[in-house]
Tab-separated table of C-alpha atoms in Angstrom:
chain	number	residue	atom	x	y	z
W	24	MET	CA	-36.524	-46.358	53.774
W	25	ASN	CA	-34.143	-45.245	50.666
W	26	ALA	CA	-30.823	-43.736	51.638
W	27	PRO	CA	-30.884	-39.804	50.530
W	28	THR	CA	-29.072	-39.101	47.459
W	29	MET	CA	-26.166	-36.756	46.966
W	30	PRO	CA	-26.858	-33.973	44.601
W	31	THR	CA	-24.794	-34.850	41.578
W	32	GLN	CA	-22.235	-31.979	40.695
W	33	GLU	CA	-22.698	-30.042	37.301
W	34	PRO	CA	-19.754	-30.354	35.240
W	35	MET	CA	-17.628	-27.037	35.026
W	36	GLN	CA	-18.263	-25.484	31.755
W	37	PRO	CA	-15.165	-24.094	30.009
W	38	MET	CA	-14.475	-20.491	30.210
W	39	SER	CA	-15.200	-18.479	27.047
W	40	ASN	CA	-12.460	-16.576	25.466
W	41	SER	CA	-12.377	-13.018	26.010
W	42	PRO	CA	-12.676	-10.636	22.746
W	43	MET	CA	-9.237	-9.560	23.089
W	44	GLU	CA	-8.179	-13.129	23.035
W	45	GLU	CA	-10.364	-14.108	20.031
W	46	LYS	CA	-8.991	-10.866	18.282
W	47	GLU	CA	-4.958	-12.020	19.117
W	48	SER	CA	-6.269	-15.678	17.864
W	49	ALA	CA	-7.448	-14.283	14.848
W	50	TRP	CA	-4.463	-12.404	14.227
W	51	GLN	CA	-2.080	-15.356	14.831
W	52	ASP	CA	-3.905	-17.507	12.714
W	53	THR	CA	-3.884	-14.743	9.774
W	54	TRP	CA	-0.108	-14.813	10.373
W	55	ARG	CA	0.423	-18.437	10.325
W	56	ALA	CA	-1.864	-18.311	7.200
W	57	LEU	CA	0.442	-15.818	5.293
W	58	LEU	CA	3.773	-17.673	6.298
W	59	ARG	CA	2.029	-20.892	4.500
W	60	HIS	CA	0.783	-18.637	1.460
W	61	ARG	CA	4.005	-19.223	-1.210
W	62	SER	CA	3.108	-16.235	-3.601
W	63	ALA	CA	2.286	-13.947	-0.418
W	64	MET	CA	5.816	-14.891	1.150
W	65	ILE	CA	7.666	-14.254	-1.904
W	66	GLY	CA	5.882	-10.822	-2.496
W	67	GLY	CA	6.963	-10.145	1.349
W	68	ILE	CA	10.457	-11.095	1.001
W	69	ILE	CA	10.772	-8.782	-2.237
W	70	ILE	CA	9.067	-5.815	-0.547
W	71	LEU	CA	11.658	-6.426	2.579
W	72	PHE	CA	14.632	-6.660	0.169
W	73	PHE	CA	13.779	-3.147	-1.169
W	74	ILE	CA	13.082	-2.100	2.271
W	75	PHE	CA	16.453	-2.985	3.286
W	76	ILE	CA	18.281	-1.367	0.833
W	77	ALA	CA	16.542	1.525	1.090
W	78	VAL	CA	17.261	2.080	4.591
W	79	VAL	CA	21.117	0.927	4.754
W	80	ALA	CA	21.640	2.682	1.193
W	81	PRO	CA	24.546	4.937	2.355
W	82	LEU	CA	26.374	1.944	3.740
W	83	LEU	CA	26.188	-0.365	0.798
W	84	LEU	CA	27.595	2.519	-1.785
W	85	PRO	CA	31.174	3.405	-2.956
W	86	PHE	CA	29.553	6.126	-4.787
W	87	GLY	CA	27.005	9.080	-4.121
W	88	TYR	CA	24.081	8.861	-6.202
W	89	ASN	CA	24.684	12.210	-8.116
W	90	GLN	CA	28.775	11.758	-7.805
W	91	ILE	CA	29.482	12.862	-11.686
W	92	ASP	CA	32.884	11.350	-13.545
W	93	ALA	CA	32.776	12.513	-16.744
W	94	ASP	CA	35.900	10.277	-17.745
W	95	SER	CA	33.491	6.998	-16.732
W	96	ARG	CA	30.194	8.107	-19.200
W	97	LEU	CA	28.005	5.274	-20.488
W	98	GLN	CA	30.357	2.596	-19.175
W	99	ALA	CA	28.915	-1.007	-19.307
W	100	PRO	CA	28.266	-3.116	-16.201
W	101	SER	CA	31.671	-3.970	-14.606
W	102	ALA	CA	32.890	-4.829	-11.390
W	103	ASP	CA	33.733	-0.853	-10.593
W	104	HIS	CA	30.108	0.055	-11.483
W	105	TRP	CA	27.769	-3.329	-10.928
W	106	PHE	CA	25.053	-1.638	-13.361
W	107	GLY	CA	27.043	0.500	-15.385
W	108	THR	CA	27.031	4.384	-15.597
W	109	ASP	CA	24.895	6.884	-17.093
W	110	ASP	CA	25.377	9.835	-19.469
W	111	LEU	CA	27.087	12.099	-16.910
W	112	GLY	CA	29.038	8.815	-15.522
W	113	ARG	CA	26.829	8.575	-12.381
W	114	ASP	CA	26.885	4.983	-10.931
W	115	ILE	CA	23.427	3.823	-12.059
W	116	PHE	CA	23.044	0.961	-9.221
W	117	ALA	CA	23.808	3.946	-6.408
W	118	ARG	CA	21.164	5.767	-8.303
W	119	VAL	CA	18.654	2.494	-8.233
W	120	ILE	CA	19.289	2.065	-4.941
W	121	TYR	CA	18.591	5.201	-3.841
W	122	GLY	CA	15.465	5.547	-5.993
W	123	ALA	CA	14.067	2.814	-3.936
W	124	ARG	CA	13.661	5.586	-0.963
W	125	ILE	CA	11.771	7.645	-3.101
W	126	SER	CA	9.736	5.074	-4.554
W	127	LEU	CA	8.805	3.802	-1.348
W	128	TRP	CA	8.115	6.890	0.350
W	129	VAL	CA	6.096	8.372	-2.432
W	130	GLY	CA	3.788	5.222	-2.425
W	131	PHE	CA	3.691	4.999	1.780
W	132	PHE	CA	2.657	8.515	2.190
W	133	ALA	CA	0.349	8.954	-0.886
W	134	ILE	CA	-1.507	5.620	0.124
W	135	THR	CA	-1.785	6.235	3.584
W	136	GLY	CA	-3.527	9.867	2.777
W	137	SER	CA	-6.078	7.846	0.279
W	138	ILE	CA	-6.585	5.421	2.784
W	139	VAL	CA	-7.185	7.816	5.936
W	140	ALA	CA	-9.417	10.123	3.801
W	141	GLY	CA	-11.173	7.484	1.784
W	142	SER	CA	-12.324	5.372	4.467
W	143	LEU	CA	-13.350	8.739	6.626
W	144	LEU	CA	-15.465	9.642	3.674
W	145	GLY	CA	-16.843	6.036	3.228
W	146	LEU	CA	-17.569	5.786	6.803
W	147	ILE	CA	-19.583	8.862	6.835
W	148	ALA	CA	-21.623	7.955	3.366
W	149	GLY	CA	-22.237	4.546	4.565
W	150	PHE	CA	-23.124	4.973	7.907
W	151	TYR	CA	-25.221	8.208	7.986
W	152	GLY	CA	-26.687	7.857	4.399
W	153	GLY	CA	-29.063	10.862	3.346
W	154	TRP	CA	-27.634	13.991	2.022
W	155	ARG	CA	-23.889	13.075	3.120
W	156	ASP	CA	-24.275	9.994	0.899
W	157	VAL	CA	-25.332	11.832	-1.946
W	158	ILE	CA	-22.521	14.226	-2.071
W	159	ILE	CA	-19.974	12.072	-0.911
W	160	SER	CA	-20.745	9.219	-3.749
W	161	ARG	CA	-21.042	12.227	-6.359
W	162	LEU	CA	-17.436	13.762	-5.373
W	163	PHE	CA	-16.103	10.177	-5.717
W	164	ASP	CA	-17.837	10.028	-9.614
W	165	ILE	CA	-16.578	12.888	-10.643
W	166	LEU	CA	-13.108	12.048	-9.429
W	167	LEU	CA	-13.715	8.418	-11.196
W	168	ALA	CA	-14.697	10.104	-14.437
W	169	PHE	CA	-11.369	10.989	-15.259
W	170	PRO	CA	-8.578	8.313	-15.876
W	171	GLY	CA	-6.554	8.428	-12.993
W	172	ILE	CA	-3.085	9.478	-14.895
W	173	LEU	CA	-4.446	12.235	-16.436
W	174	LEU	CA	-5.978	13.360	-13.541
W	175	ALA	CA	-2.887	13.150	-11.532
W	176	ILE	CA	-1.346	15.082	-14.471
W	177	ALA	CA	-3.533	17.797	-14.233
W	178	ILE	CA	-3.325	18.543	-10.589
W	179	VAL	CA	0.630	18.226	-10.727
W	180	ALA	CA	0.249	20.911	-13.490
W	181	MET	CA	-1.669	22.919	-11.324
W	182	LEU	CA	0.278	22.619	-8.057
W	183	GLY	CA	3.762	22.412	-9.976
W	184	PRO	CA	6.324	20.251	-10.928
W	185	GLY	CA	7.948	18.250	-8.136
W	186	LEU	CA	7.951	15.069	-5.807
W	187	GLU	CA	5.589	16.395	-3.043
W	188	ASN	CA	3.032	17.461	-5.401
W	189	ALA	CA	3.236	14.160	-7.241
W	190	MET	CA	2.451	12.528	-3.989
W	191	TYR	CA	-0.587	14.770	-3.406
W	192	ALA	CA	-2.052	14.226	-6.655
W	193	ILE	CA	-1.468	10.311	-6.405
W	194	ALA	CA	-3.130	10.441	-3.338
W	195	ILE	CA	-6.190	12.304	-4.407
W	196	ILE	CA	-6.897	10.004	-7.346
W	197	ASN	CA	-6.789	7.235	-5.207
W	198	ILE	CA	-9.489	8.591	-2.576
W	199	PRO	CA	-12.663	7.238	-4.555
W	200	THR	CA	-11.330	3.661	-4.451
W	201	PHE	CA	-10.864	3.484	-0.888
W	202	GLY	CA	-14.296	5.491	-0.191
W	203	ARG	CA	-16.505	3.459	-2.101
W	204	LEU	CA	-14.893	0.085	-0.900
W	205	MET	CA	-15.359	1.456	2.719
W	206	ARG	CA	-19.092	3.022	1.931
W	207	SER	CA	-20.009	-0.780	0.780
W	208	ARG	CA	-18.679	-2.673	3.352
W	209	VAL	CA	-20.315	-0.235	5.957
W	210	LEU	CA	-23.522	-0.680	4.310
W	211	ALA	CA	-23.299	-4.375	4.647
W	212	VAL	CA	-21.907	-4.187	8.207
W	213	LYS	CA	-24.480	-1.755	9.425
W	214	GLN	CA	-27.155	-4.445	9.005
W	215	GLU	CA	-25.643	-6.970	11.302
W	216	ASP	CA	-27.166	-7.714	14.473
W	217	PHE	CA	-24.723	-6.328	16.792
W	218	VAL	CA	-24.851	-3.324	15.244
W	219	MET	CA	-28.207	-2.977	15.399
W	220	ALA	CA	-28.317	-3.825	18.946
W	221	ALA	CA	-25.667	-1.125	19.823
W	222	LEU	CA	-28.149	1.350	18.464
W	223	ALA	CA	-31.176	0.086	20.110
W	224	ILE	CA	-29.396	0.437	23.332
W	225	GLY	CA	-28.669	4.071	22.672
W	226	MET	CA	-24.886	3.622	22.122
W	227	LYS	CA	-23.564	7.092	20.479
W	228	ASN	CA	-22.995	6.629	16.563
W	229	SER	CA	-19.318	7.714	16.865
W	230	ARG	CA	-18.770	5.089	19.278
W	231	ILE	CA	-20.405	2.256	17.147
W	232	LEU	CA	-18.328	3.521	14.201
W	233	LEU	CA	-15.240	3.052	16.043
W	234	ARG	CA	-15.808	-0.253	17.788
W	235	HIS	CA	-18.159	-2.092	15.847
W	236	VAL	CA	-18.189	-0.829	12.406
W	237	LEU	CA	-14.856	0.412	11.409
W	238	PRO	CA	-12.789	-2.701	12.833
W	239	ASN	CA	-15.516	-5.088	10.667
W	240	SER	CA	-14.840	-3.070	7.897
W	241	TRP	CA	-10.953	-3.094	7.595
W	242	THR	CA	-10.236	-6.243	5.982
W	243	PRO	CA	-10.871	-5.144	2.184
W	244	ILE	CA	-9.306	-1.709	2.903
W	245	MET	CA	-5.807	-3.767	3.971
W	246	VAL	CA	-5.991	-5.663	0.973
W	247	GLN	CA	-6.409	-2.600	-1.531
W	248	GLY	CA	-3.851	-0.396	0.214
W	249	THR	CA	-1.224	-3.304	-0.566
W	250	LEU	CA	-2.270	-3.453	-4.332
W	251	GLY	CA	-2.647	0.254	-4.359
W	252	PHE	CA	0.802	0.473	-2.968
W	253	ALA	CA	2.156	-1.076	-6.317
W	254	THR	CA	-0.310	1.499	-8.556
W	255	ALA	CA	1.077	4.328	-6.750
W	256	VAL	CA	4.674	3.199	-7.348
W	257	LEU	CA	3.735	3.242	-11.392
W	258	GLU	CA	2.050	6.355	-11.166
W	259	ALA	CA	4.895	8.129	-9.496
W	260	ALA	CA	7.062	6.840	-11.962
W	261	ALA	CA	4.890	7.912	-14.859
W	262	LEU	CA	4.889	11.435	-13.504
W	263	GLY	CA	8.439	11.096	-13.319
W	264	PHE	CA	8.907	9.850	-16.826
W	265	ILE	CA	7.163	12.835	-18.250
W	266	GLY	CA	9.200	15.414	-16.084
W	267	LEU	CA	6.158	16.380	-13.801
W	268	GLY	CA	7.342	14.038	-10.631
W	269	ALA	CA	10.637	14.013	-9.139
W	270	GLN	CA	13.193	16.647	-10.831
W	271	PRO	CA	16.672	16.291	-11.255
W	272	PRO	CA	19.069	15.273	-9.848
W	273	GLU	CA	16.773	13.229	-7.557
W	274	PRO	CA	17.397	9.385	-8.593
W	275	GLU	CA	13.632	8.472	-9.100
W	276	TRP	CA	13.149	5.436	-11.355
W	277	GLY	CA	10.672	6.916	-14.005
W	278	LYS	CA	12.801	9.941	-14.572
W	279	MET	CA	16.079	7.745	-14.882
W	280	LEU	CA	13.866	5.779	-17.682
W	281	SER	CA	13.017	9.138	-19.125
W	282	ASP	CA	16.505	10.298	-19.451
W	283	SER	CA	17.838	7.229	-20.811
W	284	ARG	CA	15.596	7.043	-23.918
W	285	SER	CA	18.317	8.505	-25.931
W	286	PHE	CA	20.542	5.850	-25.263
W	287	ILE	CA	18.211	2.373	-25.347
W	288	GLN	CA	20.287	1.337	-28.320
W	289	SER	CA	24.079	2.300	-27.317
W	290	ALA	CA	23.461	1.733	-23.662
W	291	PRO	CA	20.813	-0.193	-22.922
W	292	TRP	CA	21.511	-0.985	-19.403
W	293	THR	CA	20.676	2.660	-18.335
W	294	MET	CA	16.937	1.847	-18.803
W	295	ILE	CA	16.953	-1.980	-17.894
W	296	PHE	CA	17.892	-1.625	-14.140
W	297	PRO	CA	15.369	1.117	-13.399
W	298	GLY	CA	12.902	-0.719	-15.134
W	299	LEU	CA	13.836	-4.004	-13.662
W	300	ALA	CA	13.282	-2.192	-10.135
W	301	ILE	CA	10.070	-1.011	-10.852
W	302	MET	CA	9.089	-4.155	-11.851
W	303	PHE	CA	10.154	-6.184	-9.203
W	304	THR	CA	8.435	-3.674	-6.337
W	305	VAL	CA	5.015	-3.750	-8.291
W	306	LEU	CA	5.248	-7.674	-8.298
W	307	GLY	CA	6.033	-7.725	-4.728
W	308	PHE	CA	3.254	-5.691	-3.455
W	309	ASN	CA	0.893	-7.357	-6.284
W	310	LEU	CA	1.808	-11.059	-4.579
W	311	LEU	CA	1.613	-9.849	-1.203
W	312	GLY	CA	-1.878	-8.026	-1.731
W	313	ASP	CA	-3.292	-11.052	-3.886
W	314	GLY	CA	-2.051	-13.628	-0.724
W	315	LEU	CA	-3.900	-11.244	1.670
W	316	ARG	CA	-7.022	-11.466	-0.425
W	317	ASP	CA	-6.831	-15.108	-0.161
W	318	ILE	CA	-6.225	-15.406	3.478
W	319	LEU	CA	-8.874	-12.679	4.305
W	320	ASP	CA	-11.832	-13.614	2.394
W	321	PRO	CA	-13.460	-16.272	3.371
W	322	ARG	CA	-15.211	-17.305	0.226
W	323	MET	CA	-11.149	-18.095	-0.782
W	324	LYS	CA	-10.985	-20.531	1.986
W	325	GLN	CA	-11.117	-24.157	1.353
């Protein structure tokens, strides 16, 4: 008679990670990839440098940005004035440092407004479709029918010159970019199985949008937002250059370039240093945006 056999114990299956753990792991992987991406790190360092000098500007400067010294007009860069002085004897280094505050402030609030408004419109158009999609898409087409800077000039001309109005204009002209990007992404995500399953079980549309569609549509908006920040800085400088942005005596970089046109040959430093500040700020955001695109776009991964 055969001895009874003991039942074999099934091997324990490893517990699957929770959605929260998977999300944290994805962010950690993205962060590590960002640290390994050379151009993204260079761009991030440039941006952090400008943020740092904008925050601690009063502690760095022996001169106020609007302190006039008639005896020091158009002095070349020296130990006393690192970037030289302008036609009113104001220290250009102080004005460039304070100008970082203005450019970053305008870029941040303008692009934040564009992202919020554009993403909301894109979500509605892509998810609900129908007449909502038609109206919102035609609105985007109308805004995109005009060159961005010309539309911004028209908006500021109607609202009146000033830094806040320039910020509103920059936000408005960038709404279609984020809206169309979000709409195209939502149209793709809406066809995924997990969204179809949520609709099949009767989940509310608002919950599907917030829990499923929006989190899976946010990646291209992040990349475009970083690149759009650089565009906003350029647009703010362009409006300031033609006198529709920041008004005197605000030390906005575009306005500084405009004021120095008469001295481009006799005192070129009055134009060089604000121009370099614009160039490096835009370069930093472009490098960071390109790096994020390479990291977050699966097609760019090896």
